[in-house]
């Protein structure tokens, strides 16, 4: 085919400079074939036909087309012929013929889809057995995540049963996992989130609390190691995940448990603004600990008839945990302790005990723990997720024992204590420091760290639960408080610091 090359008018210069300008796209190169149809390598063309790009290297740039465009080309080719459709849409005539052969498949495809990838999976035997494993786990009520599928696939790939060509390079990538789930009709299912109701006078209460914190910090000039936060968190012996892999369209998604979803215990977490994590305390609902129990180090285990914290337990915590923080016994300096409005935190005896330890109590207003408490805002969900993963691995590993009736037994006290200790130690120190900054508790007085306030709430409703402190206090009725402590004083007495 004879080609005539012409340049866009209005240019004068040397030939090397012209070539450079064409390569940079600063001028246009017009292409005229023997049929007098003008085409351009630039962004605009005087011809009404489709554009075709011509590189100086002689290589044609490949293009991709969606199913809607291909069907449009096929329709035009059927009305006229392949050659006319090829010229009008500026594509190769051979491509038009290929598209007409697969017209039925293109009609069934999504109109926006371009690729028509299909074929047999590389490791069909492995994937069939893996799907059987997922189905068995779901039938037993065990939770299966995408990570579980990938790890299981890697373990199976190492077995001699699945040795085949290319199995050595099998990585069980994220993309492979997605394609595997699509091939077998699997998807992730998640429950609906529940948000916490905030008080109407939100801004006023937050402002008062932050002014109190700033006043105390300026007055005592606390070190980061003397600013702490403590929170009680209700937990159950069963901690099922909110997501599991299941078949698409399955209406009922059940999760197997040990039947102890309502049998709770309390975990007391505490940390310092410098990132130090104090020893966790676990309070089980029982009268005495089992005999010959071997508890792991680094965690304190106690018992209570109702499984929660009371005034006596708070006094023990102040002496055994708070007063045992690094440097507390030697410094004897003023300190600041932030916690919520739980009844056992604000009794007269606890206030006197804190004063004897030179500790100022900063009580978070009711309903605002999700914004002002570092543990509740950033750390509790992270901690729960780690414990939940350990429980999930324990369920899938086959280590869970069965009762005589064939039901799952709840994990032992020693195992739970180990989960709590390991999960708490696994949280990075930097995350703890940033949690205090996000709540405006340990920020620098010169304002250089104020940009961290409320930045990226790590615990913003992702757990699908209400606030941990509200969940804890809701378990404790007014009658229970009166039975333990007698009638409390007016709530306004709890805010002397404000």
PDB file of C-alpha atoms in Angstrom, residues 87-259:
ATOM      1  CA  UNK A  87     -12.115   0.497   8.110  1.00  0.00           C
ATOM      2  CA  UNK A  88     -14.840   2.326  10.029  1.00  0.00           C
ATOM      3  CA  UNK A  89     -13.711   1.119  13.454  1.00  0.00           C
ATOM      4  CA  UNK A  90      -9.994   1.169  12.548  1.00  0.00           C
ATOM      5  CA  UNK A  91      -9.259  -2.418  13.499  1.00  0.00           C
ATOM      6  CA  UNK A  92      -7.763  -5.387  11.712  1.00  0.00           C
ATOM      7  CA  UNK A  93     -10.140  -7.296   9.449  1.00  0.00           C
ATOM      8  CA  UNK A  94      -8.878 -10.597  10.833  1.00  0.00           C
ATOM      9  CA  UNK A  95      -9.969  -9.441  14.277  1.00  0.00           C
ATOM     10  CA  UNK A  96     -13.484  -8.805  12.973  1.00  0.00           C
ATOM     11  CA  UNK A  97     -13.678 -12.364  11.647  1.00  0.00           C
ATOM     12  CA  UNK A  98     -12.514 -13.766  15.001  1.00  0.00           C
ATOM     13  CA  UNK A  99     -15.101 -11.748  16.920  1.00  0.00           C
ATOM     14  CA  UNK A 100     -17.921 -12.915  14.643  1.00  0.00           C
ATOM     15  CA  UNK A 101     -17.036 -16.531  15.472  1.00  0.00           C
ATOM     16  CA  UNK A 102     -17.554 -15.957  19.218  1.00  0.00           C
ATOM     17  CA  UNK A 103     -20.620 -13.723  18.933  1.00  0.00           C
ATOM     18  CA  UNK A 104     -22.692 -15.961  21.247  1.00  0.00           C
ATOM     19  CA  UNK A 105     -20.044 -15.850  23.997  1.00  0.00           C
ATOM     20  CA  UNK A 106     -19.734 -12.077  23.724  1.00  0.00           C
ATOM     21  CA  UNK A 107     -23.475 -11.698  24.244  1.00  0.00           C
ATOM     22  CA  UNK A 108     -23.267 -13.674  27.514  1.00  0.00           C
ATOM     23  CA  UNK A 109     -20.335 -11.639  28.828  1.00  0.00           C
ATOM     24  CA  UNK A 110     -20.733  -8.429  30.876  1.00  0.00           C
ATOM     25  CA  UNK A 111     -20.724  -5.519  28.443  1.00  0.00           C
ATOM     26  CA  UNK A 112     -17.818  -3.784  30.226  1.00  0.00           C
ATOM     27  CA  UNK A 113     -15.579  -6.862  30.346  1.00  0.00           C
ATOM     28  CA  UNK A 114     -12.658  -6.969  27.927  1.00  0.00           C
ATOM     29  CA  UNK A 115     -10.701 -10.169  28.530  1.00  0.00           C
ATOM     30  CA  UNK A 116     -12.219 -13.564  27.815  1.00  0.00           C
ATOM     31  CA  UNK A 117     -10.013 -15.618  30.082  1.00  0.00           C
ATOM     32  CA  UNK A 118     -11.000 -19.224  30.560  1.00  0.00           C
ATOM     33  CA  UNK A 119      -9.456 -22.615  30.831  1.00  0.00           C
ATOM     34  CA  UNK A 120      -8.664 -25.361  33.304  1.00  0.00           C
ATOM     35  CA  UNK A 121      -6.902 -24.609  36.587  1.00  0.00           C
ATOM     36  CA  UNK A 122      -3.284 -25.702  36.824  1.00  0.00           C
ATOM     37  CA  UNK A 123      -3.750 -27.792  39.987  1.00  0.00           C
ATOM     38  CA  UNK A 124      -7.233 -29.269  39.739  1.00  0.00           C
ATOM     39  CA  UNK A 125      -6.660 -32.158  42.164  1.00  0.00           C
ATOM     40  CA  UNK A 126      -5.296 -29.845  44.846  1.00  0.00           C
ATOM     41  CA  UNK A 127      -8.163 -27.389  44.412  1.00  0.00           C
ATOM     42  CA  UNK A 128     -10.795 -30.146  44.509  1.00  0.00           C
ATOM     43  CA  UNK A 129      -9.422 -31.472  47.800  1.00  0.00           C
ATOM     44  CA  UNK A 130      -9.061 -27.931  49.131  1.00  0.00           C
ATOM     45  CA  UNK A 131     -12.699 -27.228  48.324  1.00  0.00           C
ATOM     46  CA  UNK A 132     -13.684 -30.437  50.114  1.00  0.00           C
ATOM     47  CA  UNK A 133     -11.719 -29.235  53.155  1.00  0.00           C
ATOM     48  CA  UNK A 134     -13.506 -25.858  53.103  1.00  0.00           C
ATOM     49  CA  UNK A 135     -16.877 -27.607  52.785  1.00  0.00           C
ATOM     50  CA  UNK A 136     -16.092 -29.928  55.693  1.00  0.00           C
ATOM     51  CA  UNK A 137     -14.988 -27.039  57.900  1.00  0.00           C
ATOM     52  CA  UNK A 138     -18.167 -25.129  57.123  1.00  0.00           C
ATOM     53  CA  UNK A 139     -20.340 -28.180  57.768  1.00  0.00           C
ATOM     54  CA  UNK A 140     -18.700 -28.461  61.177  1.00  0.00           C
ATOM     55  CA  UNK A 141     -19.342 -24.778  61.799  1.00  0.00           C
ATOM     56  CA  UNK A 142     -15.659 -23.790  61.779  1.00  0.00           C
ATOM     57  CA  UNK A 143     -14.737 -20.349  60.461  1.00  0.00           C
ATOM     58  CA  UNK A 144     -12.639 -20.293  57.284  1.00  0.00           C
ATOM     59  CA  UNK A 145     -10.898 -17.134  56.100  1.00  0.00           C
ATOM     60  CA  UNK A 146      -8.967 -16.378  52.933  1.00  0.00           C
ATOM     61  CA  UNK A 147      -5.744 -16.656  54.921  1.00  0.00           C
ATOM     62  CA  UNK A 148      -6.736 -20.133  56.102  1.00  0.00           C
ATOM     63  CA  UNK A 149      -7.336 -21.186  52.489  1.00  0.00           C
ATOM     64  CA  UNK A 150      -3.937 -19.916  51.333  1.00  0.00           C
ATOM     65  CA  UNK A 151      -2.054 -21.535  54.220  1.00  0.00           C
ATOM     66  CA  UNK A 152      -3.885 -24.829  53.734  1.00  0.00           C
ATOM     67  CA  UNK A 153      -3.085 -24.755  49.993  1.00  0.00           C
ATOM     68  CA  UNK A 154       0.628 -24.226  50.692  1.00  0.00           C
ATOM     69  CA  UNK A 155       0.650 -27.153  53.116  1.00  0.00           C
ATOM     70  CA  UNK A 156      -1.090 -29.374  50.569  1.00  0.00           C
ATOM     71  CA  UNK A 157       1.352 -28.319  47.827  1.00  0.00           C
ATOM     72  CA  UNK A 158       4.232 -29.730  49.875  1.00  0.00           C
ATOM     73  CA  UNK A 159       2.594 -33.152  49.997  1.00  0.00           C
ATOM     74  CA  UNK A 160       3.745 -35.795  47.545  1.00  0.00           C
ATOM     75  CA  UNK A 161       0.162 -36.478  46.538  1.00  0.00           C
ATOM     76  CA  UNK A 162      -0.081 -33.256  44.584  1.00  0.00           C
ATOM     77  CA  UNK A 163       3.324 -33.250  42.908  1.00  0.00           C
ATOM     78  CA  UNK A 164       2.943 -32.044  39.332  1.00  0.00           C
ATOM     79  CA  UNK A 165       4.669 -29.809  36.850  1.00  0.00           C
ATOM     80  CA  UNK A 166       4.988 -26.281  38.223  1.00  0.00           C
ATOM     81  CA  UNK A 167       3.886 -27.156  41.774  1.00  0.00           C
ATOM     82  CA  UNK A 168       7.277 -26.004  43.083  1.00  0.00           C
ATOM     83  CA  UNK A 169       6.454 -22.435  42.056  1.00  0.00           C
ATOM     84  CA  UNK A 170       2.932 -22.477  43.547  1.00  0.00           C
ATOM     85  CA  UNK A 171       2.645 -19.460  45.872  1.00  0.00           C
ATOM     86  CA  UNK A 172      -1.065 -19.496  46.799  1.00  0.00           C
ATOM     87  CA  UNK A 173      -1.234 -15.795  46.004  1.00  0.00           C
ATOM     88  CA  UNK A 174      -4.125 -13.466  46.740  1.00  0.00           C
ATOM     89  CA  UNK A 175      -5.134 -13.520  43.083  1.00  0.00           C
ATOM     90  CA  UNK A 176      -5.133 -17.314  42.993  1.00  0.00           C
ATOM     91  CA  UNK A 177      -7.305 -17.387  46.123  1.00  0.00           C
ATOM     92  CA  UNK A 178      -9.838 -15.050  44.493  1.00  0.00           C
ATOM     93  CA  UNK A 179      -9.972 -17.165  41.329  1.00  0.00           C
ATOM     94  CA  UNK A 180     -10.275 -20.360  43.384  1.00  0.00           C
ATOM     95  CA  UNK A 181     -13.224 -18.937  45.287  1.00  0.00           C
ATOM     96  CA  UNK A 182     -14.874 -17.820  42.034  1.00  0.00           C
ATOM     97  CA  UNK A 183     -14.400 -21.251  40.459  1.00  0.00           C
ATOM     98  CA  UNK A 184     -16.090 -22.998  43.383  1.00  0.00           C
ATOM     99  CA  UNK A 185     -18.737 -20.380  44.158  1.00  0.00           C
ATOM    100  CA  UNK A 186     -17.302 -19.172  47.473  1.00  0.00           C
ATOM    101  CA  UNK A 187     -17.468 -15.720  48.998  1.00  0.00           C
ATOM    102  CA  UNK A 188     -16.986 -13.882  52.314  1.00  0.00           C
ATOM    103  CA  UNK A 189     -20.005 -13.235  54.518  1.00  0.00           C
ATOM    104  CA  UNK A 190     -20.170 -10.591  57.240  1.00  0.00           C
ATOM    105  CA  UNK A 191     -22.750  -9.492  59.782  1.00  0.00           C
ATOM    106  CA  UNK A 192     -24.300  -5.999  60.003  1.00  0.00           C
ATOM    107  CA  UNK A 193     -22.501  -3.349  62.037  1.00  0.00           C
ATOM    108  CA  UNK A 194     -23.990  -1.709  65.109  1.00  0.00           C
ATOM    109  CA  UNK A 195     -22.948   1.846  65.901  1.00  0.00           C
ATOM    110  CA  UNK A 196     -22.758   3.492  69.322  1.00  0.00           C
ATOM    111  CA  UNK A 197     -25.130   6.336  70.200  1.00  0.00           C
ATOM    112  CA  UNK A 198     -23.203   9.460  71.208  1.00  0.00           C
ATOM    113  CA  UNK A 199     -24.555  12.005  73.738  1.00  0.00           C
ATOM    114  CA  UNK A 200     -26.194  15.242  72.569  1.00  0.00           C
ATOM    115  CA  UNK A 201     -23.741  17.483  74.456  1.00  0.00           C
ATOM    116  CA  UNK A 202     -20.790  15.718  72.830  1.00  0.00           C
ATOM    117  CA  UNK A 203     -18.609  18.759  72.109  1.00  0.00           C
ATOM    118  CA  UNK A 204     -19.086  20.247  75.564  1.00  0.00           C
ATOM    119  CA  UNK A 205     -18.107  17.049  77.384  1.00  0.00           C
ATOM    120  CA  UNK A 206     -15.087  16.428  75.145  1.00  0.00           C
ATOM    121  CA  UNK A 207     -13.912  20.003  75.655  1.00  0.00           C
ATOM    122  CA  UNK A 208     -14.245  19.763  79.441  1.00  0.00           C
ATOM    123  CA  UNK A 209     -12.324  16.491  79.569  1.00  0.00           C
ATOM    124  CA  UNK A 210      -9.482  17.809  77.390  1.00  0.00           C
ATOM    125  CA  UNK A 211      -9.244  21.034  79.431  1.00  0.00           C
ATOM    126  CA  UNK A 212      -8.921  18.937  82.589  1.00  0.00           C
ATOM    127  CA  UNK A 213      -6.147  16.832  81.012  1.00  0.00           C
ATOM    128  CA  UNK A 214      -4.243  19.926  79.821  1.00  0.00           C
ATOM    129  CA  UNK A 215      -4.594  21.584  83.242  1.00  0.00           C
ATOM    130  CA  UNK A 216      -3.169  18.551  85.057  1.00  0.00           C
ATOM    131  CA  UNK A 217      -0.323  18.119  82.570  1.00  0.00           C
ATOM    132  CA  UNK A 218       0.722  21.750  82.933  1.00  0.00           C
ATOM    133  CA  UNK A 219       0.456  21.563  86.713  1.00  0.00           C
ATOM    134  CA  UNK A 220       2.454  18.365  87.260  1.00  0.00           C
ATOM    135  CA  UNK A 221       4.532  18.127  84.055  1.00  0.00           C
ATOM    136  CA  UNK A 222       3.968  14.370  83.762  1.00  0.00           C
ATOM    137  CA  UNK A 223       6.434  12.117  82.026  1.00  0.00           C
ATOM    138  CA  UNK A 224       4.934   9.778  79.427  1.00  0.00           C
ATOM    139  CA  UNK A 225       5.612   6.823  81.710  1.00  0.00           C
ATOM    140  CA  UNK A 226       3.381   8.379  84.398  1.00  0.00           C
ATOM    141  CA  UNK A 227       0.284   8.727  82.178  1.00  0.00           C
ATOM    142  CA  UNK A 228      -1.786   5.571  81.933  1.00  0.00           C
ATOM    143  CA  UNK A 229      -5.096   4.118  80.823  1.00  0.00           C
ATOM    144  CA  UNK A 230      -6.970   1.115  82.216  1.00  0.00           C
ATOM    145  CA  UNK A 231     -10.082  -0.636  80.935  1.00  0.00           C
ATOM    146  CA  UNK A 232     -12.072  -3.758  81.785  1.00  0.00           C
ATOM    147  CA  UNK A 233     -13.214  -5.757  78.787  1.00  0.00           C
ATOM    148  CA  UNK A 234     -15.806  -8.549  78.867  1.00  0.00           C
ATOM    149  CA  UNK A 235     -14.865 -11.615  76.847  1.00  0.00           C
ATOM    150  CA  UNK A 236     -16.399 -15.035  76.316  1.00  0.00           C
ATOM    151  CA  UNK A 237     -14.896 -18.487  75.989  1.00  0.00           C
ATOM    152  CA  UNK A 238     -16.122 -18.527  72.387  1.00  0.00           C
ATOM    153  CA  UNK A 239     -14.876 -15.735  70.108  1.00  0.00           C
ATOM    154  CA  UNK A 240     -16.138 -16.539  66.607  1.00  0.00           C
ATOM    155  CA  UNK A 241     -15.129 -14.262  63.719  1.00  0.00           C
ATOM    156  CA  UNK A 242     -17.622 -12.074  61.903  1.00  0.00           C
ATOM    157  CA  UNK A 243     -16.582 -13.431  58.488  1.00  0.00           C
ATOM    158  CA  UNK A 244     -16.305 -16.905  57.022  1.00  0.00           C
ATOM    159  CA  UNK A 245     -16.035 -18.353  53.543  1.00  0.00           C
ATOM    160  CA  UNK A 246     -19.304 -19.909  52.389  1.00  0.00           C
ATOM    161  CA  UNK A 247     -21.102 -20.731  49.161  1.00  0.00           C
ATOM    162  CA  UNK A 248     -22.651 -17.860  47.218  1.00  0.00           C
ATOM    163  CA  UNK A 249     -26.401 -17.597  47.828  1.00  0.00           C
ATOM    164  CA  UNK A 250     -26.340 -19.635  51.038  1.00  0.00           C
ATOM    165  CA  UNK A 251     -29.081 -18.186  53.234  1.00  0.00           C
ATOM    166  CA  UNK A 252     -28.011 -19.611  56.599  1.00  0.00           C
ATOM    167  CA  UNK A 253     -24.378 -19.185  57.683  1.00  0.00           C
ATOM    168  CA  UNK A 254     -23.766 -20.937  61.004  1.00  0.00           C
ATOM    169  CA  UNK A 255     -20.555 -21.081  63.027  1.00  0.00           C
ATOM    170  CA  UNK A 256     -19.606 -23.902  65.319  1.00  0.00           C
ATOM    171  CA  UNK A 257     -18.806 -23.042  68.920  1.00  0.00           C
ATOM    172  CA  UNK A 258     -18.315 -24.757  72.251  1.00  0.00           C
ATOM    173  CA  UNK A 259     -21.662 -23.492  73.553  1.00  0.00           C
TER     174      UNK A 259
END
